[in-house]
Amino acid sequence: MKRILVTGSAGFIGFHLAKLLLEQGFEVIGYDGMTDYYDVNIKRERHRILAQYPRFQSQQSMLEDYQALTQLCRQQRPQIIIHLAAQAGVRYSLENPRAYTDSNLVGTFNVLECARELNVEHLLMASTSSVYGANTEMPFNERQPCDTPLTYYAATKKANEAMGHSYAHIYDLPVTMFRFFTVYGPYGRPDLALFKFVHAALNGDAIDVYNHGDMARDFTYVDDLVFGIRQLMDAIPAAKDQRHTTTPLPNDSLSPAAPYRVVNIGNSDKIKLMDFISEIERKLGMTIRKNMLPMQLGDVPATWADAGLLQSLTDFRPNTPIAKGISEFVDWYRNYYGV
Ligand SMILES: NC(=O)c1ccc[n+]([C@@H]2O[C@H](COP(=O)([O-])OP(=O)(O)OC[C@H]3O[C@@H](n4cnc5c(N)ncnc54)[C@H](O)[C@@H]3O)[C@@H](O)[C@H]2O)c1
């Protein structure tokens, strides 16, 4: 079975992905700096669960520590790298842009260097729906130009896409970039809406609702998301000189110049924020107090994924209904925090 390096393995998505890969018999090497952007205990707990699988090993180091990263790569020689570690969060990038420069630009450059040196079969890296920025044509598809990032977070992820493309071209390195759309589910991030809303509701606090509730998101359940990643591992972008053997997909984002493509992983369903909150209230059996606030700087009113390319490549489309996903999250939250 193949050996996969997963960066950000103690993170929300990295944890779920590593678990799925381990359950399927892969060897997983986790790499995570356990940053204190949010509660480190939940990151430790995720790694503790992964450590119960004999084929899991991990290293706690930062991506910026090139020595540590290359040493691990040279020892373990993973065939595939899935790069999820990043300074995430749209709003925090207004406060601390340097963290994004260090983790997302320098860190991703170091991962690219390792992938090049190892000549991996496939490098897969996380981008975000935030790169669609000020685009208004919906649903968002991968062939749309997106040159209007509204936050520095989005700008670093857009830069990662460009960096990935250049390495794919120069070194013939197959690279897939995922654009994720608002991922949610058990062991989720404490800085994201669902966690914050449930936490506040159970403490009797009010929640902050931006743009007076006039927002919509394409919420993607984490099990769907990591299954999509798993399927895309096998959809290796073809090198330019090998393309004559396959029929091109009409909706492909494959680069004309490199073995490189961008793929949305989203639910292709736009959920209104107020409907999302109502579903949480229904599950909790209570009404949540709300502070209705104006739009925040850098926020976008809506996201909505065209998941047609994902489906063409993998025969899979995320399909967990929001009520089920919220229910799973709330059950996990109550059990984990004993409330
Ligand atoms: N969760 C979402 O809704 C969402 C949406 C779009 C894109 N993404 C992207 O998906 C990826 C995973 O996101 P997540 O939600 O799991 O976030 P997360 O914050 O839970 O996980 C990221 C992990 O990376 C680690 N990390 C951060 N900087 C590091 C560094 N410099 N060196 C080593 N480790 C470092 C952190 O400790 C953390 O465990 C990120 O690249 C994020 O930008 C997430």
PDB file of N, CA and C in Angstrom, residues 209-217 272-274 292-293 295 300-302:
ATOM      1  N   VAL A 209     -24.621  37.587  13.805  1.00  0.00           N
ATOM      2  CA  VAL A 209     -25.106  37.241  12.467  1.00  0.00           C
ATOM      3  C   VAL A 209     -24.784  38.420  11.546  1.00  0.00           C
ATOM      4  N   TYR A 210     -23.869  38.189  10.624  1.00  0.00           N
ATOM      5  CA  TYR A 210     -23.393  39.299   9.781  1.00  0.00           C
ATOM      6  C   TYR A 210     -24.283  39.530   8.558  1.00  0.00           C
ATOM      7  N   ASN A 211     -24.122  40.708   8.000  1.00  0.00           N
ATOM      8  CA  ASN A 211     -24.944  41.171   6.864  1.00  0.00           C
ATOM      9  C   ASN A 211     -26.436  40.976   7.174  1.00  0.00           C
ATOM     10  N   HIS A 212     -26.773  41.144   8.440  1.00  0.00           N
ATOM     11  CA  HIS A 212     -28.165  41.006   8.912  1.00  0.00           C
ATOM     12  C   HIS A 212     -28.788  39.684   8.447  1.00  0.00           C
ATOM     13  N   GLY A 213     -27.950  38.669   8.301  1.00  0.00           N
ATOM     14  CA  GLY A 213     -28.443  37.324   7.962  1.00  0.00           C
ATOM     15  C   GLY A 213     -28.550  37.071   6.466  1.00  0.00           C
ATOM     16  N   ASP A 214     -28.284  38.111   5.662  1.00  0.00           N
ATOM     17  CA  ASP A 214     -28.433  37.942   4.216  1.00  0.00           C
ATOM     18  C   ASP A 214     -27.146  37.369   3.616  1.00  0.00           C
ATOM     19  N   MET A 215     -26.873  36.122   3.942  1.00  0.00           N
ATOM     20  CA  MET A 215     -25.659  35.448   3.453  1.00  0.00           C
ATOM     21  C   MET A 215     -26.055  34.034   3.057  1.00  0.00           C
ATOM     22  N   ALA A 216     -25.232  33.429   2.227  1.00  0.00           N
ATOM     23  CA  ALA A 216     -25.479  32.023   1.865  1.00  0.00           C
ATOM     24  C   ALA A 216     -24.137  31.334   1.667  1.00  0.00           C
ATOM     25  N   ARG A 217     -24.082  30.065   2.030  1.00  0.00           N
ATOM     26  CA  ARG A 217     -22.843  29.303   1.885  1.00  0.00           C
ATOM     27  C   ARG A 217     -23.145  27.916   1.316  1.00  0.00           C
ATOM     28  N   LYS A 272     -29.105  29.283   2.793  1.00  0.00           N
ATOM     29  CA  LYS A 272     -29.183  30.614   3.405  1.00  0.00           C
ATOM     30  C   LYS A 272     -28.753  30.520   4.865  1.00  0.00           C
ATOM     31  N   LEU A 273     -28.001  31.529   5.314  1.00  0.00           N
ATOM     32  CA  LEU A 273     -27.495  31.518   6.690  1.00  0.00           C
ATOM     33  C   LEU A 273     -28.632  31.359   7.705  1.00  0.00           C
ATOM     34  N   MET A 274     -29.755  32.056   7.482  1.00  0.00           N
ATOM     35  CA  MET A 274     -30.853  31.981   8.456  1.00  0.00           C
ATOM     36  C   MET A 274     -31.490  30.578   8.468  1.00  0.00           C
ATOM     37  N   MET A 292     -27.834  41.026  15.185  1.00  0.00           N
ATOM     38  CA  MET A 292     -27.820  41.232  13.733  1.00  0.00           C
ATOM     39  C   MET A 292     -26.829  42.365  13.434  1.00  0.00           C
ATOM     40  N   LEU A 293     -25.796  42.068  12.648  1.00  0.00           N
ATOM     41  CA  LEU A 293     -24.694  43.006  12.433  1.00  0.00           C
ATOM     42  C   LEU A 293     -24.483  43.266  10.944  1.00  0.00           C
ATOM     43  N   MET A 295     -22.249  43.680   7.361  1.00  0.00           N
ATOM     44  CA  MET A 295     -21.257  42.830   6.677  1.00  0.00           C
ATOM     45  C   MET A 295     -19.863  43.115   7.214  1.00  0.00           C
ATOM     46  N   VAL A 300     -17.740  37.550   1.815  1.00  0.00           N
ATOM     47  CA  VAL A 300     -18.533  37.560   0.574  1.00  0.00           C
ATOM     48  C   VAL A 300     -19.961  37.158   0.935  1.00  0.00           C
ATOM     49  N   PRO A 301     -20.966  37.723   0.228  1.00  0.00           N
ATOM     50  CA  PRO A 301     -22.345  37.405   0.609  1.00  0.00           C
ATOM     51  C   PRO A 301     -22.732  35.954   0.331  1.00  0.00           C
ATOM     52  N   ALA A 302     -22.113  35.329  -0.680  1.00  0.00           N
ATOM     53  CA  ALA A 302     -22.533  33.957  -1.000  1.00  0.00           C
ATOM     54  C   ALA A 302     -21.396  33.157  -1.630  1.00  0.00           C
TER      55      ALA A 302
END
